[in-house]
mmCIF file of C-alpha atoms in Angstrom:
data_model
loop_
_atom_site.group_PDB
_atom_site.id
_atom_site.type_symbol
_atom_site.label_atom_id
_atom_site.label_comp_id
_atom_site.label_asym_id
_atom_site.label_seq_id
_atom_site.Cartn_x
_atom_site.Cartn_y
_atom_site.Cartn_z
ATOM 1 C CA MET A 1 108.502 98.949 67.631
ATOM 2 C CA ALA A 2 105.317 98.564 69.662
ATOM 3 C CA LYS A 3 103.936 95.058 69.972
ATOM 4 C CA THR A 4 100.793 94.618 67.827
ATOM 5 C CA LYS A 5 97.615 93.223 69.303
ATOM 6 C CA GLU A 6 97.000 89.573 68.467
ATOM 7 C CA LEU A 7 93.956 88.874 66.283
ATOM 8 C CA SER A 8 91.105 86.958 67.891
ATOM 9 C CA LYS A 9 90.373 83.442 66.715
ATOM 10 C CA ASP A 10 87.032 84.598 65.243
ATOM 11 C CA THR A 11 88.791 87.231 63.116
ATOM 12 C CA ARG A 12 91.371 84.736 61.862
ATOM 13 C CA ASN A 13 88.617 82.277 60.927
ATOM 14 C CA LYS A 14 86.666 85.037 59.161
ATOM 15 C CA ILE A 15 89.745 85.830 57.035
ATOM 16 C CA VAL A 16 89.910 82.184 55.924
ATOM 17 C CA ASP A 17 86.164 82.078 55.199
ATOM 18 C CA LEU A 18 86.362 85.213 53.008
ATOM 19 C CA HIS A 19 89.429 83.824 51.228
ATOM 20 C CA GLN A 20 87.568 80.576 50.472
ATOM 21 C CA ALA A 21 84.665 82.688 49.178
ATOM 22 C CA GLY A 22 87.020 84.066 46.499
ATOM 23 C CA LYS A 23 87.846 87.484 47.925
ATOM 24 C CA THR A 24 91.328 88.950 47.477
ATOM 25 C CA GLU A 25 93.660 89.793 50.358
ATOM 26 C CA SER A 26 93.162 93.529 49.691
ATOM 27 C CA ALA A 27 89.360 93.192 49.751
ATOM 28 C CA ILE A 28 89.456 91.165 52.972
ATOM 29 C CA GLY A 29 91.759 93.734 54.553
ATOM 30 C CA LYS A 30 89.444 96.624 53.673
ATOM 31 C CA GLN A 31 86.353 94.783 54.894
ATOM 32 C CA LEU A 32 87.888 93.850 58.237
ATOM 33 C CA GLY A 33 90.051 96.947 58.695
ATOM 34 C CA LEU A 34 93.309 94.984 58.552
ATOM 35 C CA LYS A 35 96.589 95.354 56.707
ATOM 36 C CA LYS A 36 96.986 93.286 53.554
ATOM 37 C CA SER A 37 100.194 91.781 54.954
ATOM 38 C CA THR A 38 98.335 90.592 58.095
ATOM 39 C CA VAL A 39 95.606 88.971 55.996
ATOM 40 C CA GLY A 40 98.234 87.303 53.800
ATOM 41 C CA ALA A 41 100.101 85.904 56.791
ATOM 42 C CA ILE A 42 96.901 84.317 58.184
ATOM 43 C CA ILE A 43 96.011 82.781 54.802
ATOM 44 C CA ARG A 44 99.539 81.357 54.329
ATOM 45 C CA LYS A 45 99.461 79.884 57.798
ATOM 46 C CA TRP A 46 96.119 78.245 57.089
ATOM 47 C CA LYS A 47 97.355 76.816 53.772
ATOM 48 C CA THR A 48 100.502 75.405 55.408
ATOM 49 C CA TYR A 49 99.148 74.067 58.707
ATOM 50 C CA LYS A 50 95.394 73.775 57.998
ATOM 51 C CA THR A 51 94.694 75.795 61.174
ATOM 52 C CA THR A 52 94.569 79.403 62.315
ATOM 53 C CA ASP A 53 95.408 78.514 65.934
ATOM 54 C CA ASN A 54 98.592 79.845 67.485
ATOM 55 C CA LEU A 55 101.425 77.374 67.015
ATOM 56 C CA PRO A 56 103.924 76.517 69.785
ATOM 57 C CA ARG A 57 106.775 79.012 69.897
ATOM 58 C CA SER A 58 110.268 77.701 70.510
ATOM 59 C CA GLY A 59 111.630 80.820 72.221
ATOM 60 C CA ALA A 60 115.174 81.292 73.446
ATOM 61 C CA PRO A 61 116.915 78.271 74.989
ATOM 62 C CA ARG A 62 116.963 78.076 78.776
ATOM 63 C CA LYS A 63 120.076 79.594 80.314
ATOM 64 C CA ILE A 64 119.996 77.139 83.231
ATOM 65 C CA SER A 65 120.354 73.445 82.450
ATOM 66 C CA PRO A 66 117.899 70.889 83.907
ATOM 67 C CA ARG A 67 120.652 69.832 86.296
ATOM 68 C CA GLY A 68 121.143 73.463 87.362
ATOM 69 C CA VAL A 69 117.409 73.860 87.921
ATOM 70 C CA LYS A 70 117.425 70.828 90.231
ATOM 71 C CA MET A 71 120.411 72.228 92.101
ATOM 72 C CA ILE A 72 118.894 75.662 92.835
ATOM 73 C CA THR A 73 115.473 74.167 93.635
ATOM 74 C CA ARG A 74 117.129 71.852 96.158
ATOM 75 C CA THR A 75 119.120 74.765 97.606
ATOM 76 C CA VAL A 76 116.146 77.056 98.268
ATOM 77 C CA SER A 77 113.997 74.146 99.467
ATOM 78 C CA LYS A 78 116.590 73.343 102.130
ATOM 79 C CA ASN A 79 117.043 76.991 103.093
ATOM 80 C CA SER A 80 114.054 79.133 102.123
ATOM 81 C CA ARG A 81 115.930 82.311 103.117
ATOM 82 C CA THR A 82 118.490 81.848 100.321
ATOM 83 C CA THR A 83 118.694 85.073 98.297
ATOM 84 C CA ARG A 84 118.769 85.361 94.509
ATOM 85 C CA GLY A 85 122.288 86.753 94.845
ATOM 86 C CA ASP A 86 123.383 83.574 96.653
ATOM 87 C CA VAL A 87 121.963 81.431 93.839
ATOM 88 C CA VAL A 88 123.589 83.610 91.143
ATOM 89 C CA ASN A 89 126.974 83.165 92.870
ATOM 90 C CA ASP A 90 126.499 79.388 93.190
ATOM 91 C CA LEU A 91 125.710 79.078 89.482
ATOM 92 C CA GLN A 92 128.612 81.345 88.527
ATOM 93 C CA ARG A 93 130.996 79.084 90.430
ATOM 94 C CA ALA A 94 129.527 76.169 88.458
ATOM 95 C CA GLY A 95 130.195 78.021 85.174
ATOM 96 C CA THR A 96 126.722 79.451 84.446
ATOM 97 C CA LYS A 97 126.234 83.202 84.341
ATOM 98 C CA VAL A 98 122.633 84.413 84.803
ATOM 99 C CA ALA A 99 120.795 87.476 86.104
ATOM 100 C CA LYS A 100 118.586 87.595 89.193
ATOM 101 C CA PRO A 101 115.295 87.771 87.221
ATOM 102 C CA THR A 102 116.258 84.481 85.565
ATOM 103 C CA ILE A 103 116.485 82.895 89.008
ATOM 104 C CA SER A 104 113.018 84.201 89.912
ATOM 105 C CA ASN A 105 111.493 82.928 86.662
ATOM 106 C CA THR A 106 113.148 79.518 86.988
ATOM 107 C CA LEU A 107 112.001 78.989 90.574
ATOM 108 C CA ARG A 108 108.496 80.224 89.760
ATOM 109 C CA ARG A 109 108.226 77.495 87.122
ATOM 110 C CA GLN A 110 109.088 75.031 89.917
ATOM 111 C CA GLY A 111 106.212 76.363 92.033
ATOM 112 C CA LEU A 112 108.417 78.494 94.303
ATOM 113 C CA LYS A 113 107.750 82.167 94.854
ATOM 114 C CA SER A 114 109.615 84.842 96.809
ATOM 115 C CA CYS A 115 107.318 86.050 99.607
ATOM 116 C CA SER A 116 107.581 88.063 102.806
ATOM 117 C CA ALA A 117 108.190 85.820 105.815
ATOM 118 C CA ARG A 118 105.230 85.767 108.200
ATOM 119 C CA ARG A 119 105.872 86.783 111.804
ATOM 120 C CA VAL A 120 104.469 84.279 114.297
ATOM 121 C CA PRO A 121 105.013 83.616 118.016
ATOM 122 C CA LEU A 122 108.090 81.583 118.923
ATOM 123 C CA LEU A 123 106.853 78.048 119.589
ATOM 124 C CA LYS A 124 108.705 75.436 121.608
ATOM 125 C CA PRO A 125 107.760 71.745 121.193
ATOM 126 C CA VAL A 126 105.691 71.934 124.390
ATOM 127 C CA HIS A 127 103.670 74.812 122.901
ATOM 128 C CA VAL A 128 103.056 72.874 119.686
ATOM 129 C CA GLN A 129 101.782 69.844 121.616
ATOM 130 C CA ALA A 130 99.508 71.945 123.848
ATOM 131 C CA HIS A 131 98.225 73.774 120.782
ATOM 132 C CA LEU A 132 97.407 70.478 119.078
ATOM 133 C CA LYS A 133 95.876 68.957 122.232
ATOM 134 C CA PHE A 134 93.465 71.879 122.650
ATOM 135 C CA ALA A 135 92.353 71.679 119.015
ATOM 136 C CA ARG A 136 91.726 67.933 119.189
ATOM 137 C CA GLU A 137 89.864 68.111 122.500
ATOM 138 C CA HIS A 138 87.505 70.847 121.319
ATOM 139 C CA LEU A 139 87.094 69.991 117.636
ATOM 140 C CA ASP A 140 83.681 68.404 118.141
ATOM 141 C CA ASP A 141 82.334 70.937 120.639
ATOM 142 C CA PRO A 142 78.937 72.259 119.496
ATOM 143 C CA GLU A 143 78.764 75.728 117.986
ATOM 144 C CA GLU A 144 76.503 76.845 120.853
ATOM 145 C CA ASP A 145 79.399 76.368 123.304
ATOM 146 C CA TRP A 146 81.591 78.874 121.448
ATOM 147 C CA GLU A 147 78.690 81.308 121.190
ATOM 148 C CA ASN A 148 78.669 81.414 124.995
ATOM 149 C CA VAL A 149 82.327 82.480 125.278
ATOM 150 C CA ILE A 150 83.588 86.004 125.909
ATOM 151 C CA TRP A 151 86.952 86.280 124.146
ATOM 152 C CA SER A 152 89.468 88.821 125.437
ATOM 153 C CA ASP A 153 92.999 90.042 124.856
ATOM 154 C CA GLU A 154 95.357 93.012 125.066
ATOM 155 C CA THR A 155 97.026 94.632 122.091
ATOM 156 C CA LYS A 156 99.258 97.584 121.338
ATOM 157 C CA ILE A 157 98.239 99.975 118.580
ATOM 158 C CA GLU A 158 100.932 102.045 116.916
ATOM 159 C CA GLN A 159 100.277 105.628 115.906
ATOM 160 C CA ASN A 160 102.152 105.512 112.601
ATOM 161 C CA ARG A 161 102.045 101.862 111.648
ATOM 162 C CA THR A 162 102.569 101.054 107.975
ATOM 163 C CA PHE A 163 101.568 97.530 107.061
ATOM 164 C CA GLY A 164 103.890 95.346 105.048
ATOM 165 C CA LYS A 165 106.980 97.579 105.077
ATOM 166 C CA ASN A 166 108.613 97.041 108.465
ATOM 167 C CA SER A 167 111.508 94.577 108.751
ATOM 168 C CA ILE A 168 110.594 92.488 105.716
ATOM 169 C CA ARG A 169 112.477 89.246 105.196
ATOM 170 C CA ARG A 170 111.782 87.211 102.087
ATOM 171 C CA VAL A 171 111.614 83.446 101.697
ATOM 172 C CA TRP A 172 111.129 81.054 98.797
ATOM 173 C CA ARG A 173 108.044 78.909 99.327
ATOM 174 C CA THR A 174 105.262 77.055 97.566
ATOM 175 C CA LYS A 175 101.617 78.100 97.649
ATOM 176 C CA ASN A 176 99.898 77.707 101.064
ATOM 177 C CA ALA A 177 103.220 77.094 102.846
ATOM 178 C CA GLU A 178 103.484 80.557 104.418
ATOM 179 C CA LEU A 179 103.111 79.203 107.963
ATOM 180 C CA HIS A 180 105.604 76.342 107.757
ATOM 181 C CA PRO A 181 108.169 77.037 110.517
ATOM 182 C CA LYS A 182 111.042 77.481 108.049
ATOM 183 C CA ASN A 183 109.076 80.221 106.250
ATOM 184 C CA THR A 184 108.230 82.286 109.330
ATOM 185 C CA ILE A 185 109.987 84.699 111.674
ATOM 186 C CA PRO A 186 109.467 83.728 115.347
ATOM 187 C CA THR A 187 108.511 86.607 117.624
ATOM 188 C CA VAL A 188 108.189 87.059 121.363
ATOM 189 C CA LYS A 189 105.968 89.498 123.241
ATOM 190 C CA HIS A 190 107.746 92.752 124.039
ATOM 191 C CA GLY A 191 107.185 96.457 124.428
ATOM 192 C CA GLY A 192 106.665 99.057 121.772
ATOM 193 C CA GLY A 193 103.677 100.696 120.167
ATOM 194 C CA ASN A 194 101.786 103.768 121.254
ATOM 195 C CA ILE A 195 98.828 102.707 123.367
ATOM 196 C CA MET A 196 97.765 99.446 124.974
ATOM 197 C CA LEU A 197 94.155 98.313 124.745
ATOM 198 C CA TRP A 198 92.131 95.632 126.477
ATOM 199 C CA GLY A 199 89.038 94.430 124.686
ATOM 200 C CA CYS A 200 86.542 91.598 124.544
ATOM 201 C CA PHE A 201 83.800 90.288 122.262
ATOM 202 C CA SER A 202 81.384 87.432 121.809
ATOM 203 C CA ALA A 203 79.320 86.041 118.948
ATOM 204 C CA LYS A 204 76.794 88.792 119.676
ATOM 205 C CA GLY A 205 79.189 91.681 119.045
ATOM 206 C CA PRO A 206 82.082 93.673 120.497
ATOM 207 C CA GLY A 207 82.270 94.217 124.265
ATOM 208 C CA ARG A 208 84.105 97.032 125.975
ATOM 209 C CA LEU A 209 87.433 98.422 124.733
ATOM 210 C CA ILE A 210 89.676 100.041 127.358
ATOM 211 C CA HIS A 211 92.810 102.172 127.000
ATOM 212 C CA VAL A 212 95.259 100.798 129.568
ATOM 213 C CA LYS A 213 97.102 103.909 130.721
ATOM 214 C CA GLU A 214 99.167 102.345 133.499
ATOM 215 C CA ARG A 215 101.556 99.407 133.646
ATOM 216 C CA MET A 216 99.654 96.234 132.785
ATOM 217 C CA ASN A 217 100.334 93.973 135.774
ATOM 218 C CA GLY A 218 98.190 91.556 137.784
ATOM 219 C CA ALA A 219 96.568 94.324 139.848
ATOM 220 C CA MET A 220 95.700 96.344 136.743
ATOM 221 C CA CYS A 221 94.355 93.208 135.057
ATOM 222 C CA ARG A 222 92.022 92.523 137.973
ATOM 223 C CA GLU A 223 90.871 96.153 138.007
ATOM 224 C CA ILE A 224 90.034 96.018 134.295
ATOM 225 C CA LEU A 225 88.117 92.758 134.684
ATOM 226 C CA SER A 226 86.289 94.086 137.742
ATOM 227 C CA GLU A 227 85.104 97.203 135.911
ATOM 228 C CA ASN A 228 84.505 95.822 132.416
ATOM 229 C CA LEU A 229 83.975 92.074 132.196
ATOM 230 C CA LEU A 230 80.572 91.765 133.842
ATOM 231 C CA PRO A 231 79.192 94.966 132.193
ATOM 232 C CA SER A 232 80.292 93.547 128.824
ATOM 233 C CA ALA A 233 78.583 90.227 129.557
ATOM 234 C CA ARG A 234 75.357 92.082 130.458
ATOM 235 C CA ALA A 235 75.508 94.315 127.383
ATOM 236 C CA LEU A 236 76.083 91.267 125.165
ATOM 237 C CA LYS A 237 73.197 89.438 126.909
ATOM 238 C CA MET A 238 75.290 86.360 127.564
ATOM 239 C CA LYS A 239 73.422 83.218 128.645
ATOM 240 C CA ARG A 240 73.758 81.760 132.125
ATOM 241 C CA GLY A 241 77.021 79.815 132.515
ATOM 242 C CA TRP A 242 78.984 81.881 129.983
ATOM 243 C CA VAL A 243 82.722 81.223 129.779
ATOM 244 C CA PHE A 244 85.560 83.745 129.907
ATOM 245 C CA GLN A 245 88.667 83.349 127.738
ATOM 246 C CA HIS A 246 92.045 84.997 128.204
ATOM 247 C CA ASP A 247 95.538 83.782 127.383
ATOM 248 C CA ASN A 248 98.308 82.499 129.660
ATOM 249 C CA ASP A 249 100.075 85.793 130.166
ATOM 250 C CA PRO A 250 101.611 85.842 133.704
ATOM 251 C CA LYS A 251 99.233 88.600 134.832
ATOM 252 C CA HIS A 252 96.305 86.359 133.889
ATOM 253 C CA THR A 253 97.686 83.232 135.528
ATOM 254 C CA ALA A 254 98.868 84.957 138.713
ATOM 255 C CA ARG A 255 97.501 83.328 141.865
ATOM 256 C CA ALA A 256 95.696 86.533 142.896
ATOM 257 C CA THR A 257 93.977 86.801 139.501
ATOM 258 C CA LYS A 258 92.910 83.152 139.532
ATOM 259 C CA GLU A 259 91.562 83.552 143.060
ATOM 260 C CA TRP A 260 89.638 86.690 142.077
ATOM 261 C CA LEU A 261 88.030 84.898 139.133
ATOM 262 C CA ARG A 262 87.161 81.925 141.356
ATOM 263 C CA LYS A 263 85.498 84.118 143.996
ATOM 264 C CA LYS A 264 83.472 85.863 141.302
ATOM 265 C CA HIS A 265 82.377 82.414 140.036
ATOM 266 C CA PHE A 266 83.603 83.117 136.499
ATOM 267 C CA LYS A 267 84.186 80.029 134.368
ATOM 268 C CA VAL A 268 87.541 80.326 132.592
ATOM 269 C CA LEU A 269 88.444 78.483 129.399
ATOM 270 C CA GLU A 270 91.659 76.489 129.790
ATOM 271 C CA TRP A 271 94.069 77.935 127.255
ATOM 272 C CA PRO A 272 97.363 76.780 125.646
ATOM 273 C CA SER A 273 100.302 79.212 125.684
ATOM 274 C CA GLN A 274 101.463 81.056 122.546
ATOM 275 C CA SER A 275 98.227 80.444 120.677
ATOM 276 C CA PRO A 276 97.025 83.737 119.161
ATOM 277 C CA ASP A 277 95.655 81.910 116.124
ATOM 278 C CA LEU A 278 93.168 80.135 118.395
ATOM 279 C CA ASN A 279 91.723 83.421 119.626
ATOM 280 C CA PRO A 280 89.336 84.979 117.091
ATOM 281 C CA ILE A 281 89.789 88.413 118.682
ATOM 282 C CA GLU A 282 93.083 88.563 116.748
ATOM 283 C CA ASN A 283 91.007 89.067 113.606
ATOM 284 C CA LEU A 284 89.329 92.057 115.213
ATOM 285 C CA TRP A 285 92.688 93.512 116.267
ATOM 286 C CA ARG A 286 93.842 93.208 112.676
ATOM 287 C CA LYS A 287 90.749 95.041 111.414
ATOM 288 C CA LEU A 288 91.244 97.737 114.029
ATOM 289 C CA ASN A 289 94.922 98.186 113.125
ATOM 290 C CA VAL A 290 94.136 98.571 109.434
ATOM 291 C CA ARG A 291 91.333 101.063 110.016
ATOM 292 C CA VAL A 292 93.449 103.127 112.420
ATOM 293 C CA ALA A 293 96.349 103.183 109.929
ATOM 294 C CA GLN A 294 93.982 104.491 107.253
ATOM 295 C CA GLN A 295 93.056 107.438 109.492
ATOM 296 C CA GLN A 296 96.708 108.377 110.246
ATOM 297 C CA PRO A 297 96.153 109.804 113.754
ATOM 298 C CA GLN A 298 98.464 112.713 114.550
ATOM 299 C CA ASN A 299 98.674 112.227 118.335
ATOM 300 C CA ILE A 300 97.832 109.818 121.152
ATOM 301 C CA THR A 301 94.503 111.458 121.897
ATOM 302 C CA ALA A 302 93.396 111.106 118.282
ATOM 303 C CA LEU A 303 94.696 107.535 118.236
ATOM 304 C CA GLU A 304 92.565 106.590 121.236
ATOM 305 C CA GLU A 305 89.464 108.297 119.829
ATOM 306 C CA ILE A 306 89.833 106.535 116.472
ATOM 307 C CA CYS A 307 90.340 103.160 118.161
ATOM 308 C CA MET A 308 87.169 103.579 120.232
ATOM 309 C CA GLU A 309 85.177 104.768 117.215
ATOM 310 C CA LYS A 310 86.286 101.971 114.913
ATOM 311 C CA TRP A 311 85.828 99.295 117.597
ATOM 312 C CA ALA A 312 82.256 100.404 118.234
ATOM 313 C CA LYS A 313 81.530 100.118 114.494
ATOM 314 C CA ILE A 314 82.549 96.441 114.276
ATOM 315 C CA SER A 315 79.310 94.692 113.370
ATOM 316 C CA ALA A 316 77.695 91.840 115.253
ATOM 317 C CA THR A 317 77.701 89.895 111.976
ATOM 318 C CA VAL A 318 81.506 90.011 111.798
ATOM 319 C CA CYS A 319 81.737 88.731 115.373
ATOM 320 C CA GLU A 320 79.145 86.026 114.770
ATOM 321 C CA ASN A 321 80.977 84.743 111.677
ATOM 322 C CA LEU A 322 84.281 84.540 113.559
ATOM 323 C CA VAL A 323 82.685 82.309 116.179
ATOM 324 C CA LYS A 324 80.658 80.266 113.681
ATOM 325 C CA THR A 325 83.849 79.269 111.847
ATOM 326 C CA TYR A 326 85.745 78.344 115.023
ATOM 327 C CA ARG A 327 85.631 74.632 114.221
ATOM 328 C CA LYS A 328 87.456 75.342 110.944
ATOM 329 C CA ARG A 329 90.112 77.178 112.942
ATOM 330 C CA LEU A 330 90.658 74.113 115.142
ATOM 331 C CA ALA A 331 90.720 71.796 112.123
ATOM 332 C CA SER A 332 93.389 74.011 110.556
ATOM 333 C CA VAL A 333 95.571 73.687 113.669
ATOM 334 C CA ILE A 334 95.261 69.905 113.504
ATOM 335 C CA ALA A 335 96.065 69.876 109.772
ATOM 336 C CA ASN A 336 99.137 72.021 110.489
ATOM 337 C CA LYS A 337 100.266 69.564 113.208
ATOM 338 C CA GLY A 338 100.005 72.074 116.004
ATOM 339 C CA TYR A 339 101.926 74.929 114.380
ATOM 340 C CA ILE A 340 100.527 78.427 114.014
ATOM 341 C CA THR A 341 97.871 78.707 111.314
ATOM 342 C CA LYS A 342 96.458 81.551 109.248
ATOM 343 C CA TYR A 343 93.930 83.565 111.191
#
């Protein structure tokens, strides 16, 4: 039998008012378009409890005892990668037989939800400390300083990337705990993907985006900077004394690259390793990835064309907002004690 729609409180109160006015259950039903039995049930409830509000429902007894709830909550809190099957087996050994949905419902009532583990860079203690040190040192820097930075990075864009479906691992966690180390999957930089891009931006908008067609080594890095960094700075109308940011990839920190930057008199922002969340260009890469995936390019040529088109359409407002909120990004790193934050 289909579940009937619950009457609104106004309708229930109107039934009582008409009953007190002397109308019969049949007359009330006809006037309000309700069954006589429904009207009668509301009137009896009002006579018994002096209210038309919904009363607490007892429901079926819990299958898992309070002690069992504590046990499984403790288990998944210690190891967030515990599966529902593991918990079912643990309870069965303790003499309680339940289904997997019962485990989900029980843990949800304890504030724990099964979520996909976030992939973040593998951080060693030295990375965490450097991450935290950078955030603390620059937390009070004026907004104008960040507006005078050209942010850069490389990324690989996949031709047939589908978001959210590749290599999913689930964890039990509370709200806003997605970036706690035990709830993440550490990653390291490696190959893969279809094309590599180098790009830059500032608070004034996106700079150049380049398809890196050869092996990305120190020599290629210097060639890209030589041909694209200064033209980007001019196009973005950067103020005198602008600062260049890139990460600590070996090709960026190579002696020849450092010497080239020094001879060109480029100021370089000192940067902690393994800190993608500190670089706002990551947000632009994410936007680009999503927009490219929506277009479903059929070949490398189409992939490159779509990347260039979508990059050029990123608005100056988006870039400006990313830089304006940079202080919040640093504060988030400090609040997370140096671990990777949401970006």
